[in-house]
């Protein structure tokens, strides 16, 4: 049985379904600070396996001790955390408390319970301003905001824990830009308020919730002037977690802490994404060019070859699936889970 902290969130809910379809039961721990309980019913419906829910906070040691005492947890995928870059700049202490202290509390509880396998949701933001794409894991680590700092701090803590405890097995997965939804249209990304990320914004324009997209800058040194990112389908990401868990069960021969990029290796511009969405969904996406967004980089994308080689994992889904699945989710659930 696997524990998914933050299990009702966007990436975790898709990972739960992938676990269920692989016959692996899981427990969801979530405080619903950025998700809703209705997600669990959808996870049940899509995965065919009823998730066990523990409503609580990953920073609460007593909750974790009770959870580990009650369920036969063999491994943990630690998704729980806050992820809004702007908010992290405004409230750094909140981010360090949730993301760093929460991780330490979890690690300590795992130590008490004798659970030694952990997959951590890290992020490409650990690379900061590096302009050396495709980015290998060895690229300089220099996050430029408290959110990215919090992810890197947890990576360092886990590296030290793994070094001190050779029987621990840790994988830090550096996600690039997760997009898309489960093919059923029942699970997807449901941001609160105005979406900060490109793909949910496009989805809300397509479904009529917003009049147009603002393209943040068209004078970057990229082929069409707009920002380039490595978008990865959320179900490919989910499969990456299964691959990491399988890898951690194997013979690691002295290498018990892996840092791995999960991306496609392909850079896509904002305008390419808009065009792909229009092509694959038939929906028009009106847009205007707006000033650059503060803190944005021109271009970054992954070198995913380590994960390809070591985890035996490779992203399978392209722009077509990303756009079609986002749209299916968005138009069947125009207001997200609020309608559930
Ligand atoms: P999400 O907000 O949808 O999911 C996070 C979940 O964790 C939510 O359900 C939230 O309620 C829960 N949570 C937060 N703090 C908690 C706490 N203290 N105790 C218990 N539950 C708590 O976000 P997501 O996009 O699914 O991201 C999951 C993880 O992946 C996060 O750690 C995020 O930083 C990381 N990540 C996300 C992206 C991205 O672009 N979505 C990219 C890189 C890394
Ligand atoms: N972007 C945009 N309009 C939006 C949201 C994002 O033009 O409403 C651009 C943004 O400037 C960047 C790309 O889309 O070049 C991806 O942005 P997102 O916030 O999704 O990911 P991140 O910048 O965190 O990688």
Short mmCIF file of C-alpha atoms and ligand atoms in Angstrom, two decimals:
data_model
loop_
_atom_site.label_atom_id
_atom_site.label_comp_id
_atom_site.label_asym_id
_atom_site.label_seq_id
_atom_site.Cartn_x
_atom_site.Cartn_y
_atom_site.Cartn_z
CA UNK A 1 0.00 0.00 0.00
CA UNK A 2 1.28 3.45 -0.99
CA UNK A 3 0.67 6.72 0.83
CA UNK A 4 -0.02 9.72 -1.38
CA UNK A 5 0.41 12.92 0.61
CA UNK A 6 -1.57 15.69 -1.03
CA UNK A 7 -3.36 12.81 -2.74
CA UNK A 8 -6.42 14.79 -3.82
CA UNK A 9 -4.35 17.28 -5.83
CA UNK A 10 -3.95 17.53 -9.57
CA UNK A 11 -0.91 15.32 -10.15
CA UNK A 12 -1.58 12.98 -7.23
CA UNK A 13 -5.15 12.21 -8.29
CA UNK A 14 -3.90 11.03 -11.68
CA UNK A 15 -1.10 9.06 -10.03
CA UNK A 16 -3.63 7.40 -7.71
CA UNK A 17 -5.58 6.22 -10.73
CA UNK A 18 -2.40 4.88 -12.35
CA UNK A 19 -1.59 2.99 -9.13
CA UNK A 20 -5.12 1.59 -8.95
CA UNK A 21 -4.98 0.43 -12.56
CA UNK A 22 -1.70 -1.33 -11.71
CA UNK A 23 -3.47 -3.05 -8.81
CA UNK A 24 -1.68 -1.07 -6.12
CA UNK A 25 -3.90 0.21 -3.27
CA UNK A 26 -3.23 3.63 -1.82
CA UNK A 27 -4.10 5.96 1.03
CA UNK A 28 -4.71 9.65 0.42
CA UNK A 29 -3.61 12.15 3.07
CA UNK A 30 -4.85 15.64 2.28
CA UNK A 31 -5.93 18.74 4.18
CA UNK A 32 -7.87 20.00 1.14
CA UNK A 33 -6.18 23.40 1.24
CA UNK A 34 -6.03 23.28 -2.57
CA UNK A 35 -8.42 20.48 -3.53
CA UNK A 36 -11.87 19.13 -2.72
CA UNK A 37 -13.08 15.79 -1.35
CA UNK A 38 -15.16 15.19 -4.51
CA UNK A 39 -11.91 14.27 -6.29
CA UNK A 40 -11.83 11.02 -4.32
CA UNK A 41 -15.10 9.85 -5.85
CA UNK A 42 -13.75 10.53 -9.31
CA UNK A 43 -10.53 8.66 -8.50
CA UNK A 44 -12.69 5.72 -7.41
CA UNK A 45 -14.78 5.86 -10.56
CA UNK A 46 -11.81 6.11 -12.92
CA UNK A 47 -9.40 3.75 -11.15
CA UNK A 48 -12.00 1.22 -10.00
CA UNK A 49 -10.47 1.17 -6.53
CA UNK A 50 -11.82 3.13 -3.59
CA UNK A 51 -9.09 5.32 -2.14
CA UNK A 52 -8.71 5.34 1.62
CA UNK A 53 -8.85 8.93 2.87
CA UNK A 54 -7.13 10.37 5.90
CA UNK A 55 -8.05 14.03 6.13
CA UNK A 56 -5.20 15.80 7.84
CA UNK A 57 -2.03 17.80 7.55
CA UNK A 58 1.36 16.44 6.65
CA UNK A 59 2.85 18.79 9.26
CA UNK A 60 0.93 16.96 11.99
CA UNK A 61 3.15 14.21 13.40
CA UNK A 62 0.34 12.59 15.40
CA UNK A 63 -1.78 12.20 12.26
CA UNK A 64 1.15 10.59 10.45
CA UNK A 65 1.96 8.23 13.34
CA UNK A 66 -1.67 7.09 13.49
CA UNK A 67 -1.75 6.63 9.72
CA UNK A 68 1.43 4.54 9.60
CA UNK A 69 0.21 2.47 12.59
CA UNK A 70 -3.09 1.75 10.90
CA UNK A 71 -2.15 1.05 7.28
CA UNK A 72 0.59 -1.23 5.92
CA UNK A 73 2.39 1.53 4.01
CA UNK A 74 5.34 0.32 1.92
CA UNK A 75 6.20 3.58 0.24
CA UNK A 76 5.25 7.24 0.15
CA UNK A 77 4.80 9.64 -2.73
CA UNK A 78 5.04 13.10 -1.23
CA UNK A 79 2.99 15.56 -3.28
CA UNK A 80 1.63 17.71 -0.43
CA UNK A 81 2.86 21.24 -0.67
CA UNK A 82 2.08 24.74 -1.82
CA UNK A 83 3.05 25.64 -5.38
CA UNK A 84 2.15 29.23 -6.25
CA UNK A 85 5.40 31.05 -7.06
CA UNK A 86 3.98 34.56 -6.51
CA UNK A 87 2.47 33.61 -3.17
CA UNK A 88 5.79 32.11 -2.11
CA UNK A 89 7.49 35.46 -2.74
CA UNK A 90 4.84 37.24 -0.64
CA UNK A 91 4.72 34.62 2.14
CA UNK A 92 8.01 32.77 2.23
CA UNK A 93 7.63 31.49 5.81
CA UNK A 94 4.35 29.81 4.87
CA UNK A 95 6.11 28.02 2.01
CA UNK A 96 9.07 26.91 4.07
CA UNK A 97 6.74 25.71 6.82
CA UNK A 98 4.46 23.75 4.52
CA UNK A 99 6.98 22.44 2.03
CA UNK A 100 10.14 22.05 4.11
CA UNK A 101 8.84 21.47 7.66
CA UNK A 102 6.07 19.29 6.27
CA UNK A 103 8.67 17.13 4.52
CA UNK A 104 10.83 16.88 7.64
CA UNK A 105 7.82 15.89 9.75
CA UNK A 106 6.99 13.23 7.18
CA UNK A 107 10.55 11.89 7.07
CA UNK A 108 10.68 11.68 10.88
CA UNK A 109 7.35 9.85 10.98
CA UNK A 110 8.55 7.43 8.30
CA UNK A 111 11.66 6.77 10.38
CA UNK A 112 9.54 5.99 13.43
CA UNK A 113 7.34 3.68 11.38
CA UNK A 114 10.21 1.98 9.53
CA UNK A 115 8.96 3.10 6.10
CA UNK A 116 11.98 3.82 3.92
CA UNK A 117 10.80 4.38 0.36
CA UNK A 118 9.98 7.92 -0.71
CA UNK A 119 9.25 9.60 -4.03
CA UNK A 120 9.29 13.39 -3.77
CA UNK A 121 7.55 15.93 -6.05
CA UNK A 122 10.36 18.24 -6.97
CA UNK A 123 10.35 20.76 -9.77
CA UNK A 124 12.31 22.14 -12.68
CA UNK A 125 12.26 25.43 -10.76
CA UNK A 126 15.31 24.12 -8.86
CA UNK A 127 17.34 25.04 -11.97
CA UNK A 128 16.47 28.73 -11.68
CA UNK A 129 17.74 30.89 -14.49
CA UNK A 130 19.80 28.31 -16.28
CA UNK A 131 19.74 28.91 -20.02
CA UNK A 132 21.49 25.67 -20.89
CA UNK A 133 18.47 23.70 -22.18
CA UNK A 134 18.07 20.84 -22.59
CA UNK A 135 18.71 20.74 -18.85
CA UNK A 136 20.39 17.64 -17.46
CA UNK A 137 20.20 16.90 -13.72
CA UNK A 138 23.76 18.18 -13.40
CA UNK A 139 22.77 21.71 -14.51
CA UNK A 140 23.43 24.40 -11.87
CA UNK A 141 20.85 24.51 -9.10
CA UNK A 142 19.88 28.08 -8.32
CA UNK A 143 16.17 28.62 -7.68
CA UNK A 144 15.03 32.21 -7.96
CA UNK A 145 12.05 32.22 -5.59
CA UNK A 146 11.07 30.74 -2.19
CA UNK A 147 8.95 28.03 -3.82
CA UNK A 148 11.93 26.74 -5.81
CA UNK A 149 14.18 27.14 -2.78
CA UNK A 150 11.80 25.04 -0.70
CA UNK A 151 11.94 22.23 -3.28
CA UNK A 152 15.73 22.32 -3.42
CA UNK A 153 16.00 22.33 0.38
CA UNK A 154 13.90 19.19 0.56
CA UNK A 155 16.07 17.56 -2.12
CA UNK A 156 19.15 18.33 -0.02
CA UNK A 157 17.50 17.01 3.15
CA UNK A 158 16.55 13.80 1.36
CA UNK A 159 20.03 13.40 -0.10
CA UNK A 160 21.46 13.62 3.43
CA UNK A 161 18.87 11.25 4.87
CA UNK A 162 19.64 8.72 2.13
CA UNK A 163 23.39 9.09 2.73
CA UNK A 164 22.95 8.50 6.46
CA UNK A 165 20.55 5.58 5.97
CA UNK A 166 21.69 3.24 3.19
CA UNK A 167 18.48 1.26 3.57
CA UNK A 168 16.41 4.30 2.53
CA UNK A 169 15.34 4.59 -1.10
CA UNK A 170 14.57 8.04 -2.41
CA UNK A 171 13.66 9.51 -5.78
CA UNK A 172 13.23 13.25 -6.32
CA UNK A 173 11.33 13.80 -9.54
CA UNK A 174 11.83 17.19 -11.15
CA UNK A 175 8.63 17.83 -13.05
CA UNK A 176 8.66 20.23 -15.97
CA UNK A 177 5.22 21.63 -16.97
CA UNK A 178 2.41 19.18 -16.21
CA UNK A 179 -0.68 19.64 -18.39
CA UNK A 180 -3.63 17.64 -19.64
CA UNK A 181 -6.10 15.43 -17.86
CA UNK A 182 -7.23 11.83 -17.62
CA UNK A 183 -8.69 10.64 -20.90
CA UNK A 184 -12.04 9.93 -19.19
CA UNK A 185 -12.68 13.66 -18.72
CA UNK A 186 -13.42 12.96 -15.05
CA UNK A 187 -10.13 14.12 -13.54
CA UNK A 188 -8.19 17.26 -14.36
CA UNK A 189 -6.62 20.45 -13.12
CA UNK A 190 -8.97 22.72 -11.20
CA UNK A 191 -7.10 25.84 -10.09
CA UNK A 192 -8.71 28.20 -7.62
CA UNK A 193 -9.27 31.73 -8.90
CA UNK A 194 -7.65 33.04 -12.07
CA UNK A 195 -5.31 30.38 -13.45
CA UNK A 196 -1.67 31.42 -13.37
CA UNK A 197 -0.56 28.66 -15.73
CA UNK A 198 -0.96 28.65 -19.47
CA UNK A 199 -2.93 25.47 -20.11
CA UNK A 200 -5.75 25.95 -17.58
CA UNK A 201 -6.07 29.54 -18.80
CA UNK A 202 -6.45 28.35 -22.40
CA UNK A 203 -9.04 25.82 -21.23
CA UNK A 204 -11.06 28.51 -19.47
CA UNK A 205 -10.94 30.75 -22.55
CA UNK A 206 -12.11 27.83 -24.69
CA UNK A 207 -15.03 27.11 -22.39
CA UNK A 208 -16.06 30.78 -22.26
CA UNK A 209 -15.06 31.58 -18.68
CA UNK A 210 -12.48 34.16 -19.83
CA UNK A 211 -12.64 36.35 -22.95
CA UNK A 212 -9.07 35.94 -24.14
CA UNK A 213 -5.58 34.78 -23.31
CA UNK A 214 -2.80 37.25 -22.55
CA UNK A 215 0.42 36.06 -24.15
CA UNK A 216 3.11 37.28 -21.80
CA UNK A 217 5.71 38.65 -24.18
CA UNK A 218 6.49 37.99 -27.85
CA UNK A 219 9.98 39.44 -27.91
CA UNK A 220 11.91 36.61 -26.29
CA UNK A 221 14.88 35.13 -28.13
CA UNK A 222 12.82 32.08 -29.18
CA UNK A 223 11.68 31.06 -32.69
CA UNK A 224 8.35 32.93 -32.48
CA UNK A 225 9.26 35.29 -29.63
CA UNK A 226 7.02 33.64 -27.02
CA UNK A 227 8.13 31.62 -24.00
CA UNK A 228 9.17 28.00 -24.51
CA UNK A 229 8.47 25.24 -21.97
CA UNK A 230 8.52 21.46 -21.73
CA UNK A 231 4.87 20.45 -21.34
CA UNK A 232 4.30 16.93 -20.11
CA UNK A 233 0.99 15.07 -20.03
CA UNK A 234 -0.10 14.44 -16.46
CA UNK A 235 -0.70 10.72 -17.15
CA UNK A 236 2.89 10.40 -18.40
CA UNK A 237 3.92 12.04 -15.15
CA UNK A 238 1.73 9.59 -13.23
CA UNK A 239 3.42 6.70 -15.04
CA UNK A 240 6.78 8.23 -14.09
CA UNK A 241 5.88 7.81 -10.41
CA UNK A 242 5.05 4.15 -10.93
CA UNK A 243 8.35 3.70 -12.72
CA UNK A 244 10.16 5.41 -9.83
CA UNK A 245 8.45 3.21 -7.25
CA UNK A 246 9.39 0.11 -9.24
CA UNK A 247 12.96 1.35 -9.57
CA UNK A 248 13.18 1.89 -5.82
CA UNK A 249 12.11 -1.72 -5.24
CA UNK A 250 15.01 -2.99 -7.32
CA UNK A 251 18.69 -3.51 -6.65
CA UNK A 252 20.06 0.01 -6.31
CA UNK A 253 23.69 -1.02 -5.78
CA UNK A 254 24.73 1.86 -3.58
CA UNK A 255 22.71 4.51 -5.36
CA UNK A 256 19.78 5.05 -3.03
CA UNK A 257 18.94 8.66 -3.90
CA UNK A 258 17.96 9.53 -7.46
CA UNK A 259 17.25 13.02 -8.82
CA UNK A 260 15.52 12.73 -12.18
CA UNK A 261 13.87 15.08 -14.65
CA UNK A 262 10.40 14.18 -15.87
CA UNK A 263 9.83 16.00 -19.12
CA UNK A 264 9.48 15.24 -22.82
CA UNK A 265 12.68 16.98 -23.89
CA UNK A 266 10.73 19.07 -26.37
CA UNK A 267 10.30 22.83 -26.06
CA UNK A 268 6.91 24.26 -27.08
CA UNK A 269 6.15 27.98 -27.36
CA UNK A 270 3.02 29.70 -26.12
CA UNK A 271 1.84 30.31 -29.68
CA UNK A 272 2.54 26.71 -30.67
CA UNK A 273 0.39 25.59 -27.74
CA UNK A 274 -2.43 27.95 -28.73
CA UNK A 275 -2.29 26.70 -32.33
CA UNK A 276 -2.21 23.06 -31.24
CA UNK A 277 -5.21 23.59 -28.95
CA UNK A 278 -7.18 25.19 -31.77
CA UNK A 279 -6.19 22.44 -34.20
CA UNK A 280 -6.98 19.48 -31.95
CA UNK A 281 -10.12 20.80 -30.27
CA UNK A 282 -11.65 23.05 -32.94
CA UNK A 283 -11.97 25.83 -30.33
CA UNK A 284 -10.82 29.33 -31.14
CA UNK A 285 -8.49 30.89 -28.57
CA UNK A 286 -8.51 34.67 -28.92
CA UNK A 287 -5.36 36.23 -27.53
CA UNK A 288 -3.59 39.54 -27.12
CA UNK A 289 0.10 40.10 -26.65
CA UNK A 290 0.77 41.49 -23.18
CA UNK A 291 4.01 42.57 -21.48
CA UNK A 292 6.42 39.93 -20.24
CA UNK A 293 5.54 38.44 -16.85
CA UNK A 294 8.06 39.31 -14.13
CA UNK A 295 10.46 36.47 -13.38
CA UNK A 296 9.69 34.48 -16.56
CA UNK A 297 12.48 32.78 -18.47
CA UNK A 298 12.57 32.73 -22.26
CA UNK A 299 13.00 29.00 -22.64
CA UNK A 300 13.68 25.86 -20.70
CA UNK A 301 13.13 22.18 -21.32
CA UNK A 302 14.37 18.91 -19.95
CA UNK A 303 17.02 16.46 -20.87
CA UNK A 304 14.94 13.44 -19.81
CA UNK A 305 17.54 10.83 -20.77
CA UNK A 306 18.35 9.84 -17.18
CA UNK A 307 14.73 8.92 -16.44
CA UNK A 308 14.51 7.21 -19.85
CA UNK A 309 17.54 5.09 -19.07
CA UNK A 310 17.34 4.48 -15.33
CA UNK A 311 13.59 4.33 -14.80
CA UNK A 312 12.78 2.80 -18.17
CA UNK A 313 10.25 5.61 -18.54
CA UNK A 314 9.55 7.87 -21.47
CA UNK A 315 6.72 10.34 -22.08
CA UNK A 316 4.31 8.77 -24.57
CA UNK A 317 1.69 11.44 -25.11
CA UNK A 318 2.14 14.42 -27.40
CA UNK A 319 0.48 17.80 -27.89
CA UNK A 320 -2.59 16.15 -29.41
CA UNK A 321 -3.39 14.20 -26.24
CA UNK A 322 -2.48 17.15 -24.02
CA UNK A 323 -4.94 19.42 -25.84
CA UNK A 324 -7.73 16.89 -26.44
CA UNK A 325 -7.69 15.64 -22.85
CA UNK A 326 -7.52 19.16 -21.35
CA UNK A 327 -10.49 20.16 -23.44
CA UNK A 328 -12.51 17.04 -22.62
CA UNK A 329 -12.03 17.73 -18.90
CA UNK A 330 -12.72 21.45 -19.28
CA UNK A 331 -15.89 21.26 -21.32
CA UNK A 332 -17.38 18.43 -19.29
CA UNK A 333 -16.53 20.25 -16.06
CA UNK A 334 -16.64 23.95 -16.98
CA UNK A 335 -16.49 24.99 -13.33
CA UNK A 336 -14.13 22.18 -12.31
CA UNK A 337 -15.06 19.95 -9.39
CA UNK A 338 -17.39 22.63 -7.98
CA UNK A 339 -20.17 20.99 -9.98
CA UNK A 340 -19.51 17.52 -8.64
P1 LIG B 1 -2.08 20.59 -6.06
O1 LIG B 1 -2.18 21.85 -5.26
O2 LIG B 1 -3.18 20.25 -6.98
O3 LIG B 1 -1.86 19.34 -5.06
C1 LIG B 1 -1.27 19.47 -3.80
C2 LIG B 1 -2.19 18.81 -2.79
O4 LIG B 1 -1.57 18.86 -1.51
C3 LIG B 1 -3.54 19.52 -2.65
O5 LIG B 1 -4.57 18.56 -2.68
C4 LIG B 1 -3.46 20.19 -1.27
O6 LIG B 1 -4.73 20.28 -0.67
C5 LIG B 1 -2.52 19.25 -0.54
N1 LIG B 1 -1.74 19.86 0.55
C6 LIG B 1 -1.00 21.00 0.52
N2 LIG B 1 -0.41 21.20 1.71
C7 LIG B 1 -0.77 20.15 2.51
C8 LIG B 1 -0.47 19.81 3.83
N3 LIG B 1 0.30 20.58 4.61
N4 LIG B 1 -1.00 18.66 4.33
C9 LIG B 1 -1.79 17.88 3.56
N5 LIG B 1 -2.11 18.17 2.30
C10 LIG B 1 -1.61 19.30 1.78
O7 LIG B 1 -0.69 20.66 -6.83
P2 LIG B 1 -0.08 19.73 -7.99
O8 LIG B 1 0.05 20.56 -9.19
O9 LIG B 1 -0.81 18.44 -8.07
O10 LIG B 1 1.38 19.53 -7.42
C11 LIG B 1 1.73 18.42 -6.59
C12 LIG B 1 3.16 18.55 -6.18
O11 LIG B 1 3.98 18.64 -7.34
C13 LIG B 1 3.47 19.80 -5.35
O12 LIG B 1 4.42 19.48 -4.35
C14 LIG B 1 4.07 20.75 -6.36
O13 LIG B 1 4.95 21.66 -5.76
C15 LIG B 1 4.79 19.79 -7.28
N6 LIG B 1 4.98 20.32 -8.63
C16 LIG B 1 3.92 20.76 -9.35
C17 LIG B 1 4.11 21.30 -10.62
C18 LIG B 1 2.96 21.85 -11.43
O14 LIG B 1 3.21 22.62 -12.36
N7 LIG B 1 1.72 21.49 -11.17
C19 LIG B 1 5.40 21.35 -11.17
C20 LIG B 1 6.46 20.87 -10.41
C21 LIG B 1 6.24 20.34 -9.15
N1 LIG B 2 1.85 32.27 -20.21
C1 LIG B 2 1.15 33.19 -20.96
N2 LIG B 2 -0.11 33.54 -20.54
C2 LIG B 2 -0.68 33.02 -19.41
C3 LIG B 2 0.05 32.08 -18.67
C4 LIG B 2 1.32 31.74 -19.09
O1 LIG B 2 1.63 33.67 -21.98
O2 LIG B 2 -1.82 33.40 -19.08
C5 LIG B 2 3.20 31.85 -20.66
C6 LIG B 2 4.31 32.13 -19.68
O3 LIG B 2 4.82 33.44 -19.85
C7 LIG B 2 5.31 31.04 -20.03
C8 LIG B 2 4.42 29.87 -20.48
O4 LIG B 2 3.16 30.45 -20.84
O5 LIG B 2 6.11 31.43 -21.13
C9 LIG B 2 4.20 28.83 -19.39
O6 LIG B 2 3.74 29.49 -18.23
P1 LIG B 2 3.24 28.65 -16.96
O7 LIG B 2 2.87 29.66 -15.90
O8 LIG B 2 2.19 27.68 -17.37
O9 LIG B 2 4.51 27.80 -16.54
P2 LIG B 2 5.93 28.29 -15.94
O10 LIG B 2 6.18 29.68 -16.41
O11 LIG B 2 5.78 28.18 -14.48
O12 LIG B 2 6.91 27.33 -16.50
#
